[in-house]
Amino acid sequence: MIIRKKITPFILLSPAVIMLLGLMLFPLAWSFFTSLKSMSLFDLMMHSGEFVGFSNYADIFQDSNFWNALKNSLIYVGISVIGQVAFGLLIASILHSKIVKFSGLFRALFLIPWITCSVVAAYSWIYFLDANIGFLPTLSLNFAFLKALGMDRRDWLTNPSIVIFVLSVINIWKGTAFSMLMQSAGFQSIPGSVFEAAKVDGANAIQRFFRITIPILSPFILINLVMTTMITFNIYDMILVITGGGPAHASEVLSLYVYNTGFVNGEIGYAAALSMILFAVNLIATVFYLKYLNPRRGNND
Amino acid sequence: MTNRKKRIIIKLLAYGFIISWAVFSLFPLSTMFLTALKPKNAFDQFPPSYFSTNLTLDNFKYVLFNSDWIKYYLDTIFISTAASIIAVLTGSLGAYAFSRYQFKYKRTIMVAILALQMIPVASIVIPLYNMFATINMLDTYWVLILINAVGSMPLIIWLMNGYFSSIPKELEEAAYIDGCSNMKAFWKVTFPLAAPGLAASMIYAFVYAFGDYIIAKTLAGSRIITYTVGLTLFSNQYEGMDITLVSAAAFTALVPIIVLFSIFHKYFIIGMTGGALKE
């Protein structure tokens, strides 16, 4: 009976743990060992590949495409995260304050881009911005004010100097609803009586915002920032469909660069080393998250 | 007086912003819907005639009845359903172990599982390709089912652990005393109480698998084609000329998600935010 009680949890856990080990941890370990080899796609098929130590890692620092991808990731993540969290906060505060009617309807509308899967979202934007058949360029032909705003350009996705910004805006479009939900939860956690008390004490709206709203929301904002940063940093399927990283690497973010290096260029060993860098960034962020921000820490012990 | 003016200005600004955001949110998808309703020749000339009232359902008919689309679509639904069942079954078993038993290294295993979730897909997609190529399982249902199940599993374990932990142990113990077996106590007492969590997990796992593109593209894509990959094939096949068909196909892909969302709104949000929000 005692033995049974001791092994029961392990029996219950084993299917999940076996699958997680086999399909997540083992591949990660494989990536690490492969990153120490010089291996092409051909070597992969032949199960060969020469051990080269850390030279793949040394190459990374000489690789201008890597630095370019890192720069693109910083721009993409920076604009997306700031935009999503700021707009999410703004929308949540307007909907919460009941200044506008039909807030439930608006909330549901705002969630639509977020629940749309990436590939469908990607196509809707490709067609929206397309040079010849796009809706926005066509619309700009008919409305002068759009032209005045510069909306009539036809190179949204083909101009290397703006493409990463366009993709960031698309990502803000897609992801802001998540921030809106997080911040709404924050607003709901503020008891109304706190505001009443502050009003009675003579605090004005701006004081109330900075002295009450922001401090109570700050843990929600912080968690929101970390989660959004990691999601944006790791996910690249929408960029893969819209531009594939082009034109000429102009929209290649780091996670997409790992993918392209492995599957397009066939440099398996080097891609594995790059993927370890990507993983390291995530590991640091996770440790930070667990140590300082874990919202679930309270209720599991 | 000034106070009233101020209030009106704030109200106008708020409405202005909310309405522009609504337009921004809906524009690309609604123009895609409009495109799907256009006859093919609407895009032959420049500028394309978006504004004519010439509408047709032919594109939807073609996509649903005369192409492989419906096969891609049903395959994807099958894969997503299977993956979510596996993920929820194995994940909630594991979560139950965490919430009800004390054992060695419990805390370490839990944190490790949460950390596993942070492994980016880009870091493991090449080794996964290699593994499944070695055992000759590329381009099968099982590859996509298993990998998608595992992808959503860590979050489900955490989510369900929270739900199981919130159900007092005493309820189960009372059921034992009343003569229930272990299994019966679980099915009669714990399971119904954890049902909202299970629903949220199920939806999360389904949406996760349904939206997958990278795995479906790299580990399958010639025999087993999911609709996301199918969509890219569709558009390549027609060299982007037949955007009416691609739009119609893409729009049908939105339907199951919208339906799930409107029926299970609350669980959908709990699942998709990883239980960070429990309403």
Coordinates of C-alpha atoms in Angstrom, one line a residue:
Chain A
M1 CA 0.0 0.0 0.0
I2 CA 2.8 2.4 1.0
I3 CA 4.8 1.5 -2.1
R4 CA 1.7 1.9 -4.2
K5 CA 1.2 5.4 -2.8
K6 CA 4.8 6.2 -3.6
I7 CA 4.8 5.1 -7.2
T8 CA 1.4 6.4 -8.1
P9 CA 2.4 9.9 -8.9
F10 CA 5.2 8.7 -11.1
I11 CA 2.9 6.5 -13.0
L12 CA 0.5 9.4 -13.5
L13 CA 3.3 11.6 -14.6
S14 CA 5.1 9.2 -16.9
P15 CA 3.2 9.6 -20.2
A16 CA 3.6 13.4 -20.0
V17 CA 7.2 13.3 -18.9
I18 CA 8.2 10.7 -21.5
M19 CA 6.7 12.7 -24.3
L20 CA 8.2 16.0 -23.1
L21 CA 11.7 14.4 -22.7
G22 CA 11.5 12.7 -26.1
L23 CA 10.1 15.5 -28.1
M24 CA 11.5 18.6 -26.4
L25 CA 14.5 17.9 -24.2
F26 CA 16.1 15.3 -26.4
P27 CA 15.9 17.5 -29.5
L28 CA 17.4 20.3 -27.5
A29 CA 20.3 18.2 -26.4
W30 CA 20.8 17.0 -30.0
S31 CA 20.9 20.6 -31.1
F32 CA 23.7 21.3 -28.6
F33 CA 25.8 18.3 -29.7
T34 CA 25.2 19.2 -33.4
S35 CA 26.2 22.8 -32.7
L36 CA 29.7 21.4 -32.0
K37 CA 29.9 19.8 -35.4
S38 CA 30.4 21.0 -38.9
M39 CA 27.4 19.5 -40.6
S40 CA 25.6 20.1 -43.8
L41 CA 22.2 18.8 -44.9
F42 CA 24.0 16.0 -46.7
D43 CA 26.0 15.1 -43.6
L44 CA 22.7 14.9 -41.7
M45 CA 21.3 12.4 -44.2
M46 CA 24.5 10.4 -44.0
H47 CA 24.7 10.6 -40.2
S48 CA 28.2 12.1 -40.4
G49 CA 29.7 15.5 -39.5
E50 CA 33.0 16.5 -38.2
F51 CA 33.5 17.6 -34.6
V52 CA 34.8 21.2 -34.6
G53 CA 34.4 22.3 -31.0
F54 CA 33.1 25.7 -30.5
S55 CA 34.1 27.1 -33.9
N56 CA 30.4 27.4 -35.0
Y57 CA 29.9 29.8 -32.1
A58 CA 33.0 31.7 -33.0
D59 CA 31.7 32.1 -36.5
I60 CA 28.5 33.6 -35.2
F61 CA 30.3 36.7 -34.1
Q62 CA 31.8 37.2 -37.5
D63 CA 28.5 36.7 -39.3
S64 CA 27.0 39.9 -40.5
N65 CA 23.7 38.2 -41.2
F66 CA 23.5 37.3 -37.5
W67 CA 24.0 40.8 -36.4
N68 CA 21.5 42.0 -39.0
A69 CA 18.9 39.4 -37.7
L70 CA 19.6 40.5 -34.1
K71 CA 19.1 44.1 -35.1
N72 CA 15.8 43.2 -36.8
S73 CA 14.7 41.2 -33.8
L74 CA 15.4 44.2 -31.5
I75 CA 13.4 46.6 -33.8
Y76 CA 10.5 44.1 -34.3
V77 CA 10.3 43.1 -30.6
G78 CA 10.8 46.6 -29.4
I79 CA 8.1 48.2 -31.5
S80 CA 5.7 45.3 -31.2
V81 CA 6.0 45.1 -27.4
I82 CA 5.8 48.8 -26.7
G83 CA 2.9 49.2 -29.1
Q84 CA 0.9 46.2 -27.9
V85 CA 1.3 47.0 -24.2
A86 CA 0.7 50.7 -24.6
F87 CA -2.4 50.3 -26.9
G88 CA -3.6 47.4 -24.8
L89 CA -3.4 49.6 -21.7
L90 CA -5.2 52.5 -23.4
I91 CA -8.0 50.3 -24.8
A92 CA -8.5 48.5 -21.5
S93 CA -8.6 51.7 -19.6
I94 CA -11.2 53.3 -22.0
L95 CA -13.3 50.2 -22.0
H96 CA -13.1 49.9 -18.2
S97 CA -13.9 53.5 -17.6
K98 CA -17.3 53.1 -19.3
I99 CA -16.8 56.4 -21.3
V100 CA -17.9 54.5 -24.4
K101 CA -21.0 52.5 -24.9
F102 CA -21.1 49.0 -26.3
S103 CA -17.8 48.1 -24.6
G104 CA -18.5 44.4 -24.8
L105 CA -19.1 44.6 -28.5
F106 CA -15.8 46.5 -29.1
R107 CA -13.9 44.1 -26.9
A108 CA -15.2 41.2 -29.0
L109 CA -14.2 43.0 -32.2
F110 CA -10.7 43.7 -30.9
L111 CA -10.2 40.0 -30.1
I112 CA -10.7 38.9 -33.8
P113 CA -7.1 39.6 -35.0
W114 CA -5.8 37.7 -32.0
I115 CA -7.8 34.6 -32.6
T116 CA -7.1 34.5 -36.3
C117 CA -4.3 32.1 -37.0
S118 CA -1.0 33.5 -38.3
V119 CA -1.1 32.1 -41.8
V120 CA -4.6 33.5 -42.5
A121 CA -3.6 36.8 -40.9
A122 CA -0.5 36.9 -43.1
Y123 CA -2.5 36.4 -46.3
S124 CA -5.0 39.0 -45.3
W125 CA -2.2 41.5 -45.0
I126 CA -0.3 40.4 -48.1
Y127 CA -3.5 41.1 -50.1
F128 CA -4.2 44.2 -48.2
L129 CA -0.9 45.8 -49.1
D130 CA -0.1 44.2 -52.4
A131 CA 1.3 46.6 -55.1
N132 CA -1.1 45.7 -57.9
I133 CA -4.2 44.2 -56.3
G134 CA -4.0 45.5 -52.7
F135 CA -6.9 47.1 -51.1
L136 CA -4.9 50.0 -49.5
P137 CA -3.2 51.1 -52.7
T138 CA -6.5 50.9 -54.6
L139 CA -8.3 52.8 -51.9
S140 CA -5.6 55.5 -51.9
L141 CA -6.3 56.1 -55.6
N142 CA -9.8 57.2 -54.7
F143 CA -9.3 59.1 -51.6
A144 CA -7.0 62.1 -51.5
F145 CA -6.5 62.2 -47.8
L146 CA -5.0 58.7 -47.8
K147 CA -2.6 59.8 -50.5
A148 CA -1.7 62.8 -48.4
L149 CA -1.0 60.4 -45.5
G150 CA 1.4 58.5 -47.8
M151 CA -0.8 55.4 -47.9
D152 CA -0.6 55.2 -51.7
R153 CA 2.9 53.7 -51.7
R154 CA 3.2 50.3 -53.3
D155 CA 6.4 49.0 -51.7
W156 CA 5.2 48.3 -48.1
L157 CA 6.6 44.8 -48.2
T158 CA 9.3 45.2 -50.8
N159 CA 11.2 48.2 -49.6
P160 CA 14.1 47.0 -47.3
S161 CA 14.1 50.2 -45.3
I162 CA 10.5 50.0 -44.1
V163 CA 9.5 46.4 -44.3
I164 CA 10.5 45.5 -40.7
F165 CA 8.4 48.5 -39.4
V166 CA 5.4 47.3 -41.5
L167 CA 5.7 43.8 -40.0
S168 CA 5.9 45.3 -36.5
V169 CA 2.6 47.2 -37.2
I170 CA 1.1 44.0 -38.4
N171 CA 2.2 42.3 -35.2
I172 CA 0.7 45.1 -33.1
W173 CA -2.5 44.5 -35.0
K174 CA -2.4 40.8 -34.2
G175 CA -1.2 40.9 -30.6
T176 CA -2.7 43.9 -28.9
A177 CA -5.8 42.0 -27.8
F178 CA -3.7 39.8 -25.5
S179 CA -2.4 42.9 -23.7
M180 CA -5.9 44.3 -23.6
L181 CA -7.1 41.2 -21.8
M182 CA -4.2 41.2 -19.3
Q183 CA -4.7 44.9 -18.5
S184 CA -8.4 44.5 -18.2
A185 CA -7.8 41.8 -15.6
G186 CA -5.6 44.4 -13.8
F187 CA -8.3 47.1 -13.9
Q188 CA -10.8 44.6 -12.5
S189 CA -8.6 44.0 -9.6
I190 CA -8.8 47.6 -8.5
P191 CA -11.5 48.1 -6.0
G192 CA -13.8 51.0 -6.8
S193 CA -13.8 52.2 -3.3
V194 CA -10.1 53.2 -3.6
F195 CA -11.0 55.7 -6.2
E196 CA -13.9 57.0 -4.2
A197 CA -11.6 57.5 -1.2
A198 CA -9.0 59.3 -3.3
K199 CA -11.7 61.5 -4.9
V200 CA -13.0 62.5 -1.4
D201 CA -9.4 63.4 -0.4
G202 CA -9.3 65.7 -3.4
A203 CA -7.0 63.8 -5.8
N204 CA -7.6 64.8 -9.5
A205 CA -7.8 62.4 -12.4
I206 CA -4.1 62.6 -13.3
Q207 CA -3.1 62.0 -9.7
R208 CA -5.4 59.1 -9.3
F209 CA -4.0 57.6 -12.5
F210 CA -0.4 57.8 -11.4
R211 CA -0.8 57.2 -7.7
I212 CA -3.4 54.4 -7.8
T213 CA -4.0 52.9 -11.2
I214 CA -0.3 52.5 -12.3
P215 CA 0.9 51.0 -9.0
I216 CA -1.9 48.5 -8.9
L217 CA -1.5 47.6 -12.6
S218 CA 2.3 47.4 -12.5
P219 CA 2.5 43.7 -11.8
F220 CA 0.1 43.0 -14.7
I221 CA 2.1 45.3 -17.0
L222 CA 5.3 43.6 -16.0
I223 CA 4.1 40.1 -16.7
N224 CA 2.5 41.3 -19.9
L225 CA 5.8 42.8 -21.0
V226 CA 7.8 39.6 -20.3
M227 CA 5.3 37.3 -22.0
T228 CA 4.8 39.5 -25.0
T229 CA 8.6 39.9 -25.4
M230 CA 9.2 36.2 -25.4
I231 CA 6.3 35.4 -27.7
T232 CA 7.4 38.1 -30.2
F233 CA 11.0 37.0 -30.0
N234 CA 10.3 33.3 -30.7
I235 CA 7.4 33.3 -33.1
Y236 CA 8.2 33.8 -36.8
D237 CA 5.5 32.0 -38.8
M238 CA 3.7 35.3 -39.9
I239 CA 7.0 36.8 -41.1
L240 CA 7.9 33.5 -42.9
V241 CA 4.7 33.7 -44.8
I242 CA 4.6 37.4 -45.5
T243 CA 8.2 38.1 -46.6
G244 CA 10.2 35.0 -45.8
G245 CA 12.8 37.3 -44.3
G246 CA 13.3 39.4 -47.5
P247 CA 13.9 41.4 -49.4
A248 CA 17.6 40.5 -48.9
H249 CA 17.4 39.7 -45.2
A250 CA 15.7 43.1 -44.5
S251 CA 13.0 41.5 -42.4
E252 CA 14.9 38.4 -41.1
V253 CA 14.5 38.2 -37.3
L254 CA 16.7 35.9 -35.3
S255 CA 14.3 32.9 -35.0
L256 CA 13.6 33.1 -38.7
Y257 CA 17.4 33.3 -39.4
V258 CA 17.8 30.0 -37.5
Y259 CA 15.1 28.4 -39.5
N260 CA 16.4 29.7 -42.9
T261 CA 20.0 28.7 -42.0
G262 CA 18.9 25.2 -41.4
F263 CA 16.1 24.5 -43.9
V264 CA 17.0 26.9 -46.7
N265 CA 20.8 27.0 -46.6
G266 CA 21.2 23.5 -45.2
E267 CA 23.9 24.5 -42.7
I268 CA 22.7 22.2 -39.9
G269 CA 25.7 22.6 -37.6
Y270 CA 25.7 26.3 -37.8
A271 CA 21.9 26.6 -37.4
A272 CA 22.1 24.4 -34.3
A273 CA 24.7 26.8 -32.8
L274 CA 22.4 29.8 -33.6
S275 CA 19.5 27.9 -32.1
M276 CA 21.5 27.6 -28.8
I277 CA 21.9 31.3 -28.7
L278 CA 18.2 31.7 -29.2
F279 CA 17.6 29.2 -26.4
A280 CA 20.0 31.0 -24.1
V281 CA 18.1 34.2 -24.5
N282 CA 14.9 32.4 -23.5
L283 CA 16.6 30.7 -20.6
I284 CA 17.7 34.0 -19.2
A285 CA 14.3 35.5 -19.6
T286 CA 12.6 32.4 -18.0
V287 CA 14.9 32.5 -15.0
F288 CA 14.2 36.2 -14.6
Y289 CA 10.5 35.5 -14.9
L290 CA 10.4 32.6 -12.4
K291 CA 12.6 34.4 -9.9
Y292 CA 10.9 37.8 -9.9
L293 CA 7.5 37.7 -11.6
N294 CA 5.9 34.3 -11.4
P295 CA 2.2 35.0 -10.8
R296 CA 1.6 31.4 -9.9
R297 CA 4.3 31.1 -7.2
G298 CA 1.8 31.9 -4.4
N299 CA -0.7 29.1 -5.0
N300 CA 1.3 26.0 -5.6
D301 CA 3.0 25.1 -2.4
Chain B
M1 CA -18.7 74.7 -17.7
T2 CA -15.0 74.0 -18.5
N3 CA -15.4 70.7 -16.7
R4 CA -18.3 69.7 -18.9
K5 CA -16.3 70.8 -22.0
K6 CA -13.4 68.7 -20.8
R7 CA -15.6 65.7 -20.3
I8 CA -17.0 66.0 -23.8
I9 CA -13.5 66.3 -25.3
I10 CA -12.4 63.2 -23.5
K11 CA -15.5 61.4 -24.6
L12 CA -14.9 62.4 -28.2
L13 CA -11.2 61.3 -28.1
A14 CA -12.1 58.0 -26.5
Y15 CA -14.8 57.3 -29.1
G16 CA -12.4 58.4 -31.9
F17 CA -9.7 56.1 -30.7
I18 CA -11.9 53.1 -30.1
I19 CA -13.6 53.4 -33.4
S20 CA -10.4 53.8 -35.3
W21 CA -9.0 50.7 -33.5
A22 CA -12.1 48.8 -34.5
V23 CA -11.6 49.8 -38.2
F24 CA -7.9 48.9 -38.0
S25 CA -8.8 45.5 -36.4
L26 CA -11.3 44.6 -39.0
F27 CA -9.9 46.1 -42.2
P28 CA -7.6 43.4 -43.5
L29 CA -9.9 40.5 -42.7
S30 CA -13.0 42.2 -44.1
T31 CA -11.3 43.2 -47.3
M32 CA -10.2 39.5 -47.6
F33 CA -13.9 38.5 -47.2
L34 CA -14.9 41.1 -49.9
T35 CA -12.2 39.6 -52.2
A36 CA -13.5 36.1 -51.6
L37 CA -16.9 37.3 -52.9
K38 CA -15.5 38.8 -56.1
P39 CA -15.5 37.1 -59.5
K40 CA -12.0 36.3 -60.8
N41 CA -11.9 38.9 -63.5
A42 CA -12.3 41.7 -60.9
F43 CA -8.6 41.5 -60.5
D44 CA -7.6 41.3 -64.1
Q45 CA -7.5 45.1 -64.6
F46 CA -5.8 47.8 -62.7
P47 CA -7.1 49.2 -60.5
P48 CA -9.1 46.1 -59.4
S49 CA -12.8 46.8 -59.0
Y50 CA -13.2 46.4 -55.3
F51 CA -16.2 48.7 -55.3
S52 CA -18.5 47.2 -57.9
T53 CA -21.5 45.3 -56.6
N54 CA -20.6 42.3 -58.7
L55 CA -20.6 39.6 -56.0
T56 CA -20.5 35.8 -56.3
L57 CA -20.2 32.6 -54.1
D58 CA -18.4 30.7 -56.9
N59 CA -15.0 31.0 -55.0
F60 CA -16.4 29.3 -51.9
K61 CA -18.1 26.7 -54.1
Y62 CA -14.9 25.9 -55.9
V63 CA -12.8 25.8 -52.8
L64 CA -15.2 23.6 -50.9
F65 CA -16.3 21.2 -53.6
N66 CA -13.7 21.2 -56.5
S67 CA -10.4 21.4 -54.8
D68 CA -8.3 19.5 -52.2
W69 CA -9.0 22.2 -49.7
I70 CA -11.7 20.2 -47.9
K71 CA -9.3 17.3 -47.5
Y72 CA -6.6 19.6 -46.0
Y73 CA -9.2 21.1 -43.8
L74 CA -10.6 17.8 -42.4
D75 CA -7.0 16.5 -41.9
T76 CA -6.2 19.5 -39.9
I77 CA -9.3 19.2 -37.7
F78 CA -8.5 15.5 -37.2
I79 CA -4.9 16.3 -36.2
S80 CA -5.9 19.1 -33.9
T81 CA -8.6 17.1 -32.2
A82 CA -6.3 14.1 -31.7
A83 CA -3.5 16.3 -30.4
S84 CA -5.7 18.1 -28.0
I85 CA -7.2 14.9 -26.6
I86 CA -3.7 13.4 -26.0
A87 CA -2.4 16.7 -24.5
V88 CA -5.3 17.1 -22.1
L89 CA -5.3 13.4 -21.1
T90 CA -1.6 13.1 -20.4
G91 CA -1.3 16.7 -19.1
S92 CA -4.1 16.5 -16.6
L93 CA -2.9 13.1 -15.3
G94 CA 0.5 14.7 -14.6
A95 CA -1.2 17.8 -13.1
Y96 CA -3.2 15.5 -10.9
A97 CA 0.0 13.9 -9.6
F98 CA 1.4 17.3 -8.8
S99 CA -1.7 18.5 -7.0
R100 CA -2.5 15.4 -4.9
Y101 CA 0.8 13.7 -4.1
Q102 CA 4.0 14.5 -2.3
F103 CA 7.1 13.0 -3.9
K104 CA 10.8 13.6 -4.3
Y105 CA 12.0 16.4 -6.7
K106 CA 8.4 17.5 -7.1
R107 CA 9.2 21.2 -7.2
T108 CA 12.2 20.6 -9.6
I109 CA 10.1 18.6 -12.0
M110 CA 7.4 21.2 -12.0
V111 CA 9.8 24.1 -12.7
A112 CA 11.5 22.0 -15.4
I113 CA 8.2 21.4 -17.1
L114 CA 7.5 25.1 -17.1
A115 CA 11.0 25.8 -18.5
L116 CA 10.4 23.3 -21.3
Q117 CA 7.7 25.5 -22.6
M118 CA 10.2 28.2 -23.2
I119 CA 12.1 26.2 -25.7
P120 CA 11.6 28.0 -28.9
V121 CA 10.3 26.0 -31.8
A122 CA 13.2 27.2 -34.0
S123 CA 15.6 25.5 -31.6
I124 CA 14.1 22.0 -32.0
V125 CA 12.6 21.8 -35.4
I126 CA 15.7 20.6 -37.1
P127 CA 16.4 17.8 -34.6
L128 CA 12.7 16.8 -34.7
Y129 CA 13.0 16.5 -38.5
N130 CA 16.1 14.4 -38.1
M131 CA 14.5 12.1 -35.5
F132 CA 11.4 11.4 -37.5
A133 CA 13.4 11.0 -40.7
T134 CA 15.5 8.4 -39.0
I135 CA 12.5 6.3 -37.9
N136 CA 10.8 6.9 -41.2
M137 CA 7.8 8.7 -39.8
L138 CA 7.9 12.0 -41.7
D139 CA 4.7 13.1 -43.4
T140 CA 2.4 11.0 -41.2
Y141 CA -0.5 12.0 -39.0
W142 CA 1.4 10.8 -35.9
V143 CA 4.2 13.3 -36.3
L144 CA 1.9 16.2 -36.3
I145 CA -0.3 14.9 -33.6
L146 CA 2.5 14.1 -31.2
I147 CA 4.5 17.3 -31.7
N148 CA 1.5 19.5 -31.4
A149 CA 0.3 17.6 -28.3
V150 CA 3.7 18.0 -26.7
G151 CA 3.8 21.7 -27.6
S152 CA 0.7 22.5 -25.6
M153 CA 1.3 20.1 -22.8
P154 CA 3.5 22.1 -20.4
L155 CA 1.0 24.9 -20.2
I156 CA -1.9 22.4 -19.7
I157 CA 0.0 20.8 -16.8
W158 CA 0.3 24.2 -15.1
L159 CA -3.2 25.2 -15.8
M160 CA -4.7 22.0 -14.6
N161 CA -2.5 21.9 -11.5
G162 CA -4.0 25.2 -10.5
Y163 CA -7.6 23.8 -11.0
F164 CA -7.0 20.5 -9.2
S165 CA -5.3 22.3 -6.3
S166 CA -8.3 24.6 -5.9
I167 CA -10.5 21.5 -5.3
P168 CA -10.3 20.6 -1.7
K169 CA -8.8 17.1 -1.0
E170 CA -11.5 16.6 1.7
L171 CA -14.2 16.3 -1.0
E172 CA -12.5 13.2 -2.5
E173 CA -11.8 11.8 1.0
A174 CA -15.5 12.2 1.8
A175 CA -16.3 10.2 -1.3
Y176 CA -13.9 7.4 -0.2
I177 CA -15.6 7.3 3.2
D178 CA -18.9 7.0 1.4
G179 CA -17.5 3.9 -0.3
C180 CA -16.2 5.2 -3.6
S181 CA -13.2 3.7 -5.2
N182 CA -10.2 5.9 -6.2
M183 CA -11.3 6.1 -9.8
K184 CA -14.9 6.6 -8.9
A185 CA -14.0 9.4 -6.6
F186 CA -12.1 11.1 -9.3
W187 CA -14.8 10.8 -12.0
K188 CA -17.7 11.7 -9.7
V189 CA -16.1 14.5 -7.6
T190 CA -12.9 15.9 -9.0
F191 CA -13.6 15.6 -12.7
P192 CA -16.8 17.7 -12.8
L193 CA -15.3 20.4 -10.6
A194 CA -12.2 20.6 -12.9
A195 CA -14.3 20.6 -16.0
P196 CA -13.9 24.4 -16.7
G197 CA -10.1 23.9 -16.6
L198 CA -10.3 20.9 -18.9
A199 CA -12.5 22.8 -21.4
A200 CA -10.0 25.7 -21.4
S201 CA -7.1 23.2 -21.9
M202 CA -8.8 21.5 -24.6
I203 CA -9.5 24.7 -26.5
Y204 CA -6.0 25.9 -26.0
A205 CA -4.5 22.7 -27.3
F206 CA -6.9 22.7 -30.3
V207 CA -6.1 26.3 -31.2
Y208 CA -2.4 25.6 -30.8
A209 CA -2.5 22.7 -33.2
F210 CA -4.9 24.3 -35.6
G211 CA -2.7 27.3 -36.1
D212 CA 0.5 25.4 -36.5
Y213 CA 2.4 26.1 -39.7
I214 CA 6.1 25.6 -39.0
I215 CA 5.9 21.9 -37.9
A216 CA 3.3 21.0 -40.6
K217 CA 5.5 22.6 -43.3
T218 CA 8.8 21.0 -42.3
L219 CA 7.8 17.6 -41.0
A220 CA 4.9 17.0 -43.3
G221 CA 3.6 18.7 -46.4
S222 CA 3.5 16.2 -49.3
R223 CA 1.2 13.4 -48.2
I224 CA -0.3 15.1 -45.1
I225 CA -1.1 18.7 -45.8
T226 CA -2.7 20.9 -43.2
Y227 CA -4.7 23.8 -44.3
T228 CA -2.0 26.3 -43.3
V229 CA 0.4 24.6 -45.7
G230 CA -2.4 24.1 -48.2
L231 CA -3.0 27.8 -48.2
T232 CA 0.6 28.5 -49.2
L233 CA 0.4 25.8 -51.9
F234 CA -2.8 27.3 -53.1
S235 CA -1.3 30.7 -53.5
N236 CA 1.9 29.4 -55.2
Q237 CA -0.1 27.3 -57.6
Y238 CA -1.9 30.3 -58.9
E239 CA 1.1 32.6 -58.8
G240 CA -0.9 35.0 -56.6
M241 CA -3.3 35.7 -59.5
D242 CA -6.2 33.9 -58.0
I243 CA -6.4 35.8 -54.8
T244 CA -10.2 35.3 -54.8
L245 CA -9.7 31.6 -54.2
V246 CA -7.0 31.9 -51.6
S247 CA -9.2 34.5 -49.8
A248 CA -12.2 32.2 -49.8
A249 CA -10.1 29.3 -48.5
A250 CA -8.5 31.5 -45.8
F251 CA -11.8 32.7 -44.7
T252 CA -13.3 29.2 -44.3
A253 CA -10.3 28.5 -42.0
L254 CA -11.4 31.3 -39.7
V255 CA -14.8 29.6 -39.1
P256 CA -14.1 26.9 -36.6
I257 CA -12.0 29.3 -34.4
I258 CA -14.8 31.9 -34.5
V259 CA -17.4 29.3 -33.6
L260 CA -15.3 27.9 -30.7
F261 CA -14.7 31.5 -29.6
S262 CA -18.3 32.5 -29.6
I263 CA -19.5 29.4 -27.8
F264 CA -16.7 29.0 -25.3
H265 CA -15.7 32.6 -25.0
K266 CA -14.7 32.4 -21.3
Y267 CA -12.7 29.1 -21.5
F268 CA -11.1 30.3 -24.8
I269 CA -9.6 33.3 -23.0
I270 CA -8.5 31.3 -20.0
G271 CA -6.8 28.8 -22.2
M272 CA -5.2 31.2 -24.7
T273 CA -3.7 33.3 -21.9
G274 CA -2.4 30.2 -20.2
G275 CA -4.5 30.6 -17.1
A276 CA -2.9 33.9 -16.4
L277 CA -6.5 35.2 -16.5
K278 CA -9.1 33.2 -14.7
E279 CA -12.3 35.1 -14.9

